[in-house]
CSV table of C-alpha atoms and ligand atoms in Angstrom, one decimal:
chain,number,residue,atom,x,y,z
A,1,UNK,CA,40.5,53.1,22.3
A,2,UNK,CA,42.4,50.6,24.4
A,3,UNK,CA,41.9,46.8,24.6
A,4,UNK,CA,43.9,44.4,26.7
A,5,UNK,CA,43.9,40.6,26.2
A,6,UNK,CA,44.7,39.1,29.5
A,7,UNK,CA,46.5,35.9,30.5
A,8,UNK,CA,46.2,33.9,27.3
A,9,UNK,CA,48.7,31.5,25.8
A,10,UNK,CA,50.2,33.9,23.3
A,11,UNK,CA,51.7,32.1,20.3
A,12,UNK,CA,53.5,34.2,17.7
A,13,UNK,CA,56.0,32.4,15.6
A,14,UNK,CA,57.3,35.7,14.2
A,15,UNK,CA,58.7,36.4,17.6
A,16,UNK,CA,59.3,32.8,18.7
A,17,UNK,CA,56.8,33.4,21.4
A,18,UNK,CA,54.7,30.8,23.1
A,19,UNK,CA,54.0,31.9,26.7
A,20,UNK,CA,51.2,33.1,29.0
A,21,UNK,CA,50.9,36.8,28.7
A,22,UNK,CA,49.0,40.0,27.9
A,23,UNK,CA,48.6,42.0,24.8
A,24,UNK,CA,47.8,45.7,24.8
A,25,UNK,CA,46.1,47.1,21.8
A,26,UNK,CA,45.8,50.9,21.2
A,27,UNK,CA,44.2,52.6,18.3
A,28,UNK,CA,44.1,49.5,16.2
A,29,UNK,CA,47.7,48.6,16.7
A,30,UNK,CA,49.6,46.1,18.9
A,31,UNK,CA,51.2,48.4,21.5
A,32,UNK,CA,52.8,46.0,24.0
A,33,UNK,CA,53.1,42.3,24.6
A,34,UNK,CA,54.3,40.9,27.9
A,35,UNK,CA,53.4,40.0,31.5
A,36,UNK,CA,51.0,41.8,33.9
A,37,UNK,CA,50.5,44.8,31.6
A,38,UNK,CA,48.5,47.5,33.6
A,39,UNK,CA,44.9,47.6,32.4
A,40,UNK,CA,43.7,51.0,33.4
A,41,UNK,CA,41.4,52.6,30.9
A,42,UNK,CA,41.3,49.5,28.7
A,43,UNK,CA,38.5,47.1,27.9
A,44,UNK,CA,39.7,43.8,29.3
A,45,UNK,CA,39.3,40.5,27.5
A,46,UNK,CA,40.0,37.5,29.6
A,47,UNK,CA,41.9,34.9,27.6
A,48,UNK,CA,42.7,32.5,30.3
A,49,UNK,CA,43.1,28.9,29.0
A,50,UNK,CA,42.8,30.2,25.5
A,51,UNK,CA,45.3,30.5,22.6
A,52,UNK,CA,45.9,34.0,21.4
A,53,UNK,CA,47.6,34.2,18.0
A,54,UNK,CA,48.0,36.5,14.9
A,55,UNK,CA,44.7,36.6,13.0
A,56,UNK,CA,44.2,33.8,10.6
A,57,UNK,CA,44.5,34.7,6.9
A,58,UNK,CA,42.9,32.8,4.1
A,59,UNK,CA,44.6,33.4,0.7
A,60,UNK,CA,42.1,31.4,-1.4
A,61,UNK,CA,38.4,32.3,-1.0
A,62,UNK,CA,35.6,32.6,-3.5
A,63,UNK,CA,33.2,35.4,-2.3
A,64,UNK,CA,31.1,35.1,-5.4
A,65,UNK,CA,30.1,38.8,-5.5
A,66,UNK,CA,29.5,40.3,-8.0
A,67,UNK,CA,27.4,38.0,-10.0
A,68,UNK,CA,26.7,34.9,-8.0
A,69,UNK,CA,25.1,36.4,-4.9
A,70,UNK,CA,22.8,33.4,-4.7
A,71,UNK,CA,25.8,31.3,-3.7
A,72,UNK,CA,27.5,33.8,-1.4
A,73,UNK,CA,27.8,37.6,-0.9
A,74,UNK,CA,30.8,39.6,0.3
A,75,UNK,CA,28.8,40.1,3.5
A,76,UNK,CA,27.9,36.4,4.1
A,77,UNK,CA,31.5,35.4,3.1
A,78,UNK,CA,33.2,37.8,5.5
A,79,UNK,CA,30.8,36.9,8.3
A,80,UNK,CA,31.7,33.3,7.8
A,81,UNK,CA,35.4,34.3,7.7
A,82,UNK,CA,35.4,36.1,11.1
A,83,UNK,CA,33.3,33.3,12.6
A,84,UNK,CA,36.1,30.9,11.4
A,85,UNK,CA,38.8,33.0,13.0
A,86,UNK,CA,40.0,34.7,9.8
A,87,UNK,CA,40.9,38.4,10.0
A,88,UNK,CA,41.7,38.6,6.3
A,89,UNK,CA,40.7,36.8,3.2
A,90,UNK,CA,42.0,37.0,-0.4
A,91,UNK,CA,39.2,36.6,-2.9
A,92,UNK,CA,39.4,35.0,-6.3
A,93,UNK,CA,38.6,36.7,-9.6
A,94,UNK,CA,36.1,34.2,-11.0
A,95,UNK,CA,33.1,36.5,-10.3
A,96,UNK,CA,30.7,37.8,-12.9
A,97,UNK,CA,31.9,40.2,-14.3
A,98,UNK,CA,35.4,38.7,-13.7
A,99,UNK,CA,37.7,40.8,-11.6
A,100,UNK,CA,39.9,41.8,-14.5
A,101,UNK,CA,39.4,45.5,-14.2
A,102,UNK,CA,39.6,48.4,-11.7
A,103,UNK,CA,35.8,48.8,-11.4
A,104,UNK,CA,35.3,45.3,-10.0
A,105,UNK,CA,38.4,45.5,-7.7
A,106,UNK,CA,37.1,48.8,-6.3
A,107,UNK,CA,33.6,47.5,-5.9
A,108,UNK,CA,34.9,44.6,-3.8
A,109,UNK,CA,37.0,47.0,-1.6
A,110,UNK,CA,34.1,49.3,-1.1
A,111,UNK,CA,31.7,46.6,-0.1
A,112,UNK,CA,34.2,45.0,2.3
A,113,UNK,CA,35.0,48.4,3.8
A,114,UNK,CA,31.4,49.1,4.5
A,115,UNK,CA,31.1,45.9,6.4
A,116,UNK,CA,34.1,46.5,8.7
A,117,UNK,CA,34.6,42.8,9.4
A,118,UNK,CA,37.5,40.9,7.9
A,119,UNK,CA,40.0,42.6,5.6
A,120,UNK,CA,39.3,41.6,2.0
A,121,UNK,CA,42.1,41.5,-0.5
A,122,UNK,CA,41.0,41.1,-4.1
A,123,UNK,CA,43.0,38.9,-6.4
A,124,UNK,CA,42.9,40.1,-10.0
A,125,UNK,CA,42.6,37.9,-13.1
A,126,UNK,CA,45.7,37.1,-15.1
A,127,UNK,CA,43.7,37.1,-18.4
A,128,UNK,CA,40.6,39.0,-19.5
A,129,UNK,CA,37.5,37.0,-18.8
A,130,UNK,CA,39.7,34.2,-17.4
A,131,UNK,CA,40.0,33.0,-21.0
A,132,UNK,CA,43.8,32.6,-21.1
A,133,UNK,CA,44.1,34.6,-24.3
A,134,UNK,CA,44.6,38.3,-23.6
A,135,UNK,CA,46.4,39.7,-20.6
A,136,UNK,CA,44.2,41.6,-18.1
A,137,UNK,CA,45.4,45.2,-17.5
A,138,UNK,CA,47.8,44.2,-14.8
A,139,UNK,CA,49.1,47.7,-14.0
A,140,UNK,CA,45.6,49.0,-13.6
A,141,UNK,CA,44.7,46.1,-11.3
A,142,UNK,CA,47.8,46.7,-9.2
A,143,UNK,CA,46.9,50.4,-9.0
A,144,UNK,CA,43.4,49.5,-7.8
A,145,UNK,CA,45.0,47.3,-5.1
A,146,UNK,CA,45.0,43.6,-6.1
A,147,UNK,CA,47.5,41.6,-4.1
A,148,UNK,CA,48.1,38.8,-6.6
A,149,UNK,CA,46.8,37.5,-10.0
A,150,UNK,CA,45.0,34.3,-10.7
A,151,UNK,CA,42.7,32.7,-13.2
A,152,UNK,CA,41.8,30.2,-10.5
A,153,UNK,CA,39.0,27.8,-11.6
A,154,UNK,CA,40.6,27.8,-15.0
A,155,UNK,CA,44.1,26.6,-15.8
A,156,UNK,CA,46.3,28.7,-18.1
A,157,UNK,CA,47.1,26.4,-21.0
A,158,UNK,CA,49.3,28.5,-23.2
A,159,UNK,CA,52.8,28.4,-21.7
A,160,UNK,CA,53.9,31.4,-23.8
A,161,UNK,CA,51.0,33.4,-22.5
A,162,UNK,CA,51.9,32.5,-18.9
A,163,UNK,CA,55.5,33.4,-19.5
A,164,UNK,CA,54.5,36.8,-20.6
A,165,UNK,CA,52.1,37.2,-17.7
A,166,UNK,CA,54.8,36.3,-15.3
A,167,UNK,CA,57.1,38.9,-16.8
A,168,UNK,CA,54.5,41.6,-16.4
A,169,UNK,CA,53.5,40.4,-13.0
A,170,UNK,CA,57.2,40.6,-11.9
A,171,UNK,CA,57.3,44.2,-13.1
A,172,UNK,CA,54.3,45.0,-10.9
A,173,UNK,CA,55.5,42.8,-8.0
A,174,UNK,CA,52.4,40.5,-8.1
A,175,UNK,CA,52.6,36.8,-7.5
A,176,UNK,CA,50.7,34.5,-9.9
A,177,UNK,CA,48.5,31.9,-8.2
A,178,UNK,CA,48.2,28.8,-10.5
A,179,UNK,CA,45.3,26.5,-10.8
A,180,UNK,CA,47.4,23.6,-12.0
A,181,UNK,CA,45.3,21.2,-14.0
A,182,UNK,CA,45.6,19.9,-17.6
A,183,UNK,CA,42.0,19.2,-18.4
A,184,UNK,CA,43.1,17.8,-21.7
A,185,UNK,CA,43.9,14.7,-19.7
A,186,UNK,CA,40.5,14.5,-18.2
A,187,UNK,CA,38.0,16.5,-20.3
A,188,UNK,CA,35.0,15.1,-18.5
A,189,UNK,CA,36.7,14.0,-15.3
A,190,UNK,CA,34.8,14.5,-12.1
A,191,UNK,CA,36.8,12.5,-9.5
A,192,UNK,CA,40.3,11.1,-9.0
A,193,UNK,CA,41.2,8.6,-11.6
A,194,UNK,CA,41.7,5.2,-10.0
A,195,UNK,CA,39.8,2.4,-8.2
A,196,UNK,CA,37.0,4.7,-7.1
A,197,UNK,CA,36.3,6.2,-10.5
A,198,UNK,CA,36.2,2.7,-12.0
A,199,UNK,CA,33.9,1.3,-9.3
A,200,UNK,CA,31.5,4.3,-9.5
A,201,UNK,CA,31.7,4.4,-13.3
A,202,UNK,CA,32.6,8.1,-13.2
A,203,UNK,CA,35.2,9.7,-15.5
A,204,UNK,CA,38.5,10.2,-13.6
A,205,UNK,CA,41.1,13.0,-13.4
A,206,UNK,CA,44.6,11.5,-13.1
A,207,UNK,CA,47.1,13.1,-10.6
A,208,UNK,CA,49.4,13.6,-13.6
A,209,UNK,CA,47.0,16.3,-14.9
A,210,UNK,CA,48.1,18.4,-11.9
A,211,UNK,CA,51.7,17.3,-11.9
A,212,UNK,CA,52.3,18.3,-15.5
A,213,UNK,CA,51.1,21.8,-14.9
A,214,UNK,CA,53.0,22.1,-11.6
A,215,UNK,CA,56.2,21.1,-13.5
A,216,UNK,CA,55.5,23.6,-16.3
A,217,UNK,CA,54.7,26.4,-13.8
A,218,UNK,CA,57.9,25.7,-11.9
A,219,UNK,CA,59.9,25.8,-15.1
A,220,UNK,CA,58.4,29.2,-16.0
A,221,UNK,CA,59.0,30.5,-12.5
A,222,UNK,CA,62.7,29.5,-13.1
A,223,UNK,CA,62.8,31.0,-16.5
A,224,UNK,CA,61.3,34.4,-15.6
A,225,UNK,CA,62.7,34.5,-12.0
A,226,UNK,CA,59.2,35.3,-10.8
A,227,UNK,CA,57.0,34.0,-8.1
A,228,UNK,CA,54.4,31.3,-8.8
A,229,UNK,CA,52.2,30.2,-6.0
A,230,UNK,CA,50.6,26.7,-6.6
A,231,UNK,CA,47.0,26.7,-5.4
A,232,UNK,CA,45.3,23.7,-3.7
A,233,UNK,CA,48.0,21.0,-4.0
A,234,UNK,CA,46.3,17.6,-4.0
A,235,UNK,CA,48.8,14.9,-4.9
A,236,UNK,CA,52.1,13.3,-4.0
A,237,UNK,CA,53.7,14.1,-7.3
A,238,UNK,CA,53.1,17.8,-7.0
A,239,UNK,CA,54.5,17.9,-3.5
A,240,UNK,CA,57.7,16.2,-4.7
A,241,UNK,CA,58.1,18.6,-7.7
A,242,UNK,CA,57.7,21.7,-5.4
A,243,UNK,CA,60.1,20.2,-2.9
A,244,UNK,CA,62.8,19.8,-5.6
A,245,UNK,CA,62.1,23.3,-7.0
A,246,UNK,CA,62.5,24.9,-3.6
A,247,UNK,CA,65.8,23.0,-3.1
A,248,UNK,CA,67.0,24.6,-6.4
A,249,UNK,CA,66.0,28.0,-5.1
A,250,UNK,CA,63.2,28.6,-7.6
A,251,UNK,CA,60.7,31.2,-6.6
A,252,UNK,CA,57.7,28.9,-5.9
A,253,UNK,CA,55.4,28.7,-2.9
A,254,UNK,CA,52.4,26.4,-2.3
A,255,UNK,CA,49.2,26.0,-0.5
A,256,UNK,CA,46.9,23.0,0.3
A,257,UNK,CA,43.5,22.8,1.9
A,258,UNK,CA,42.1,20.9,4.9
A,259,UNK,CA,40.2,18.5,2.6
A,260,UNK,CA,43.4,17.4,0.9
A,261,UNK,CA,45.1,16.4,4.1
A,262,UNK,CA,42.0,15.0,5.7
A,263,UNK,CA,39.8,13.2,3.1
A,264,UNK,CA,40.4,10.7,0.4
A,265,UNK,CA,38.4,9.8,-2.7
A,266,UNK,CA,36.4,7.5,-0.3
A,267,UNK,CA,34.5,10.7,0.6
A,268,UNK,CA,32.7,10.6,-2.7
A,269,UNK,CA,31.8,6.9,-2.7
A,270,UNK,CA,28.1,7.6,-2.0
A,271,UNK,CA,28.1,10.1,-4.9
A,272,UNK,CA,28.4,12.8,-2.3
A,273,UNK,CA,28.4,15.9,-4.4
A,274,UNK,CA,29.5,18.0,-1.4
A,275,UNK,CA,32.9,16.3,-1.7
A,276,UNK,CA,33.2,17.0,-5.4
A,277,UNK,CA,36.0,19.5,-5.8
A,278,UNK,CA,38.6,20.6,-8.3
A,279,UNK,CA,41.3,19.2,-8.1
A,280,UNK,CA,39.6,16.1,-6.8
A,281,UNK,CA,40.2,14.3,-3.5
A,282,UNK,CA,42.8,11.6,-4.0
A,283,UNK,CA,44.3,8.6,-2.3
A,284,UNK,CA,45.6,7.8,1.2
A,285,UNK,CA,49.2,8.0,-0.3
A,286,UNK,CA,48.5,11.5,-1.5
A,287,UNK,CA,47.1,12.6,1.8
A,288,UNK,CA,50.2,11.3,3.5
A,289,UNK,CA,52.5,13.1,1.0
A,290,UNK,CA,50.5,16.4,1.4
A,291,UNK,CA,50.9,16.1,5.2
A,292,UNK,CA,54.6,15.4,4.9
A,293,UNK,CA,54.8,18.5,2.6
A,294,UNK,CA,53.2,20.6,5.3
A,295,UNK,CA,55.5,19.3,7.9
A,296,UNK,CA,58.8,19.7,6.0
A,297,UNK,CA,57.9,23.2,4.7
A,298,UNK,CA,57.3,22.2,1.1
A,299,UNK,CA,53.8,23.5,1.5
A,300,UNK,CA,53.8,26.9,3.0
A,301,UNK,CA,50.2,27.7,3.5
A,302,UNK,CA,46.8,26.2,4.5
A,303,UNK,CA,44.1,27.9,2.5
A,304,UNK,CA,40.5,26.9,2.2
A,305,UNK,CA,39.5,27.3,-1.4
A,306,UNK,CA,36.1,28.2,0.1
A,307,UNK,CA,33.8,27.7,-2.9
A,308,UNK,CA,30.2,28.0,-2.0
A,309,UNK,CA,27.5,26.8,-4.4
A,310,UNK,CA,23.7,26.9,-3.9
A,311,UNK,CA,22.4,23.7,-2.3
A,312,UNK,CA,20.1,23.1,-5.3
A,313,UNK,CA,23.1,23.1,-7.6
A,314,UNK,CA,24.7,20.3,-5.6
A,315,UNK,CA,21.4,18.4,-5.5
A,316,UNK,CA,21.9,16.8,-8.9
A,317,UNK,CA,23.9,13.9,-10.4
A,318,UNK,CA,27.6,13.8,-9.5
A,319,UNK,CA,28.6,14.6,-13.0
A,320,UNK,CA,26.4,17.7,-13.2
A,321,UNK,CA,27.1,19.2,-9.8
A,322,UNK,CA,29.6,22.1,-9.7
A,323,UNK,CA,33.0,21.5,-8.1
A,324,UNK,CA,33.8,23.1,-4.8
A,325,UNK,CA,33.3,23.0,-1.1
A,326,UNK,CA,33.2,25.5,1.7
A,327,UNK,CA,35.9,25.9,4.3
A,328,UNK,CA,35.9,29.2,6.2
A,329,UNK,CA,34.0,27.9,9.2
A,330,UNK,CA,35.7,24.5,9.3
A,331,UNK,CA,39.3,25.1,8.4
A,332,UNK,CA,40.6,25.8,11.9
A,333,UNK,CA,39.0,22.8,13.7
A,334,UNK,CA,39.8,20.4,10.9
A,335,UNK,CA,43.4,21.7,10.7
A,336,UNK,CA,43.7,21.5,14.5
A,337,UNK,CA,43.4,17.7,14.1
A,338,UNK,CA,47.0,17.9,12.9
A,339,UNK,CA,48.0,19.5,16.2
A,340,UNK,CA,46.0,17.1,18.2
A,341,UNK,CA,47.7,14.1,16.5
A,342,UNK,CA,51.0,15.7,17.3
A,343,UNK,CA,51.8,16.0,13.6
A,344,UNK,CA,52.2,19.8,13.7
A,345,UNK,CA,52.9,22.1,16.6
A,346,UNK,CA,50.7,25.0,17.3
A,347,UNK,CA,53.4,27.3,16.0
A,348,UNK,CA,53.7,25.4,12.8
A,349,UNK,CA,50.0,25.6,12.3
A,350,UNK,CA,49.8,29.3,13.0
A,351,UNK,CA,52.7,29.9,10.6
A,352,UNK,CA,50.7,28.2,7.8
A,353,UNK,CA,47.4,29.9,8.6
A,354,UNK,CA,48.6,33.4,9.4
A,355,UNK,CA,52.3,34.3,9.3
A,356,UNK,CA,53.3,32.8,6.0
A,357,UNK,CA,50.2,34.0,4.1
A,358,UNK,CA,51.0,37.5,5.3
A,359,UNK,CA,54.6,37.2,4.4
A,360,UNK,CA,54.2,35.6,1.0
A,361,UNK,CA,51.5,38.0,-0.2
A,362,UNK,CA,52.8,41.0,1.6
A,363,UNK,CA,49.6,41.6,3.7
A,364,UNK,CA,49.0,43.4,6.9
A,365,UNK,CA,48.8,41.1,10.0
A,366,UNK,CA,50.4,37.7,10.5
A,367,UNK,CA,52.3,39.0,13.5
A,368,UNK,CA,51.7,40.3,17.1
A,369,UNK,CA,54.9,42.4,17.1
A,370,UNK,CA,54.4,45.8,18.6
A,371,UNK,CA,53.5,48.2,15.8
A,372,UNK,CA,51.6,45.5,13.8
A,373,UNK,CA,47.9,45.9,13.0
A,374,UNK,CA,45.9,44.5,15.8
A,375,UNK,CA,44.5,41.5,14.0
A,376,UNK,CA,44.1,38.7,16.5
A,377,UNK,CA,42.4,35.3,16.8
A,378,UNK,CA,41.5,33.9,20.2
A,379,UNK,CA,40.8,30.1,20.2
A,380,UNK,CA,39.4,27.9,22.9
A,381,UNK,CA,41.4,24.7,22.3
A,382,UNK,CA,39.3,22.5,24.6
A,383,UNK,CA,35.8,23.0,23.3
A,384,UNK,CA,34.4,20.0,21.5
A,385,UNK,CA,31.5,20.2,19.2
A,386,UNK,CA,29.8,18.8,16.1
A,387,UNK,CA,30.1,20.6,12.8
A,388,UNK,CA,26.6,21.6,11.7
A,389,UNK,CA,26.2,23.3,8.3
A,390,UNK,CA,22.9,24.8,9.5
A,391,UNK,CA,24.8,27.0,11.9
A,392,UNK,CA,27.1,28.5,9.2
A,393,UNK,CA,27.1,32.2,8.3
A,394,UNK,CA,28.1,31.2,4.8
A,395,UNK,CA,25.2,30.7,2.4
A,396,UNK,CA,27.0,27.5,1.3
A,397,UNK,CA,26.0,24.1,2.7
A,398,UNK,CA,28.5,22.1,0.5
A,399,UNK,CA,30.6,20.9,3.3
A,400,UNK,CA,31.9,17.3,3.5
A,401,UNK,CA,32.7,17.7,7.2
A,402,UNK,CA,29.0,18.1,8.3
A,403,UNK,CA,28.5,16.0,11.5
A,404,UNK,CA,32.2,15.6,12.3
A,405,UNK,CA,33.2,15.8,15.9
A,406,UNK,CA,35.9,18.4,16.3
A,407,UNK,CA,37.9,20.1,19.1
A,408,UNK,CA,38.9,23.8,19.2
A,409,UNK,CA,36.6,26.7,18.6
A,410,UNK,CA,37.1,30.4,17.7
A,411,UNK,CA,36.3,32.4,20.8
A,412,UNK,CA,37.0,35.9,19.4
A,413,UNK,CA,38.2,37.6,16.2
A,414,UNK,CA,39.7,41.0,16.4
A,415,UNK,CA,40.4,43.1,13.3
A,416,UNK,CA,42.3,46.4,13.6
A,417,UNK,CA,41.6,46.4,17.3
A,418,UNK,CA,37.8,45.9,16.9
A,419,UNK,CA,36.1,42.8,18.1
A,420,UNK,CA,34.3,41.6,15.0
A,421,UNK,CA,33.3,38.2,16.2
A,422,UNK,CA,32.6,36.9,19.7
A,423,UNK,CA,31.4,33.3,20.4
A,424,UNK,CA,27.8,33.4,21.6
B,501,DOR,O1,36.4,23.1,-6.8
B,501,DOR,C1,36.7,24.3,-7.1
B,501,DOR,N1,35.7,25.2,-7.2
B,501,DOR,N2,37.9,24.5,-7.5
B,501,DOR,C2,38.2,25.7,-8.1
B,501,DOR,O2,39.4,25.9,-8.4
B,501,DOR,C3,37.2,26.7,-8.3
B,501,DOR,C4,36.1,26.6,-7.4
B,501,DOR,C5,34.9,27.4,-7.7
B,501,DOR,O3,35.0,28.6,-8.1
B,501,DOR,O4,33.8,26.9,-7.5
């Protein structure tokens, strides 16, 4: 089975490549990359005026299955993923039952495999039931194939417990992804603590609730010599702490999400529950700092924290609505605004949405080097359109970008040499 992608602008930061060219795919693998590759016997994909890059990888997704299929299923989640240009997603453990055992990990793999769409990499829980008390069977989870550990959604409060978890995780070569939030500082908090929380009369969550945990996590990464990945960085203080830790050579990496470099707490001013998220949207100063962190390499990865909830769950008071917003089908066009503004180059963006996720979590893909799996995203950079939640493959409608005018659309997503999504 041969496929040739013709005359696209091929951007692959892992090869310092940004040029018009062809890619030959054979038996699911990148065979050759170059100019005027002969096309006999191959299906031809015309990529003229399009960007061709390593398939996008989202390291932070909630697929909700098993247990919360009314919010999302593995099927609707991966359909949303490939429509958003993602060839692989890593799914969080806060399902029901929690992914703290081999049965659940295997169930997720099996479902994903049957679908043959995006690659799905399960993330195992750090603690049984995400309760932060007893370690999950890390060795067994590793054996079943998890690529990292996280109690995401719940912070790990007990520092001694996290230290022990890091020591075990190190032995099994699994990074720990940290949901850094000290809820003791904001037991009832629902939005950023500041002017907006005061004017809306809603309990706030101060940035320091995140910063304290980021600092603690960094110290434990230093102590154990093991890799902590900070999830969904939302504030200036965290960015600075991570910057300093990296300068000291501590094994820490970080991600942020499109909503943290695009939106401020203003987005919730009409009590818009679709912009209620944990950690909360913060101030313009934080947005600026998160962007700077992306630019200077402090923040390695753009992830979505795709967190679908049922529309009826969000149709309640701000305080009662669950936290979370969806991102698989908006991440690329929203992130592309950074390129359009001249803030990031295409290569920098592709690094953060594909190459670094693959490298940090040791995943297939993230490169178009010959011999790599043929996971490719083709993007039409000139198409403008309006984001419409009613067009989404995801079951979620909790998207604060509904109605936004954006530029840049996924034209095709290829996983292992198979076309899994084609625009129209
Ligand atoms: O807003 C959030 N929602 N943040 C998280 O960390 C978890 C997520 C969820 O699972 O809904």
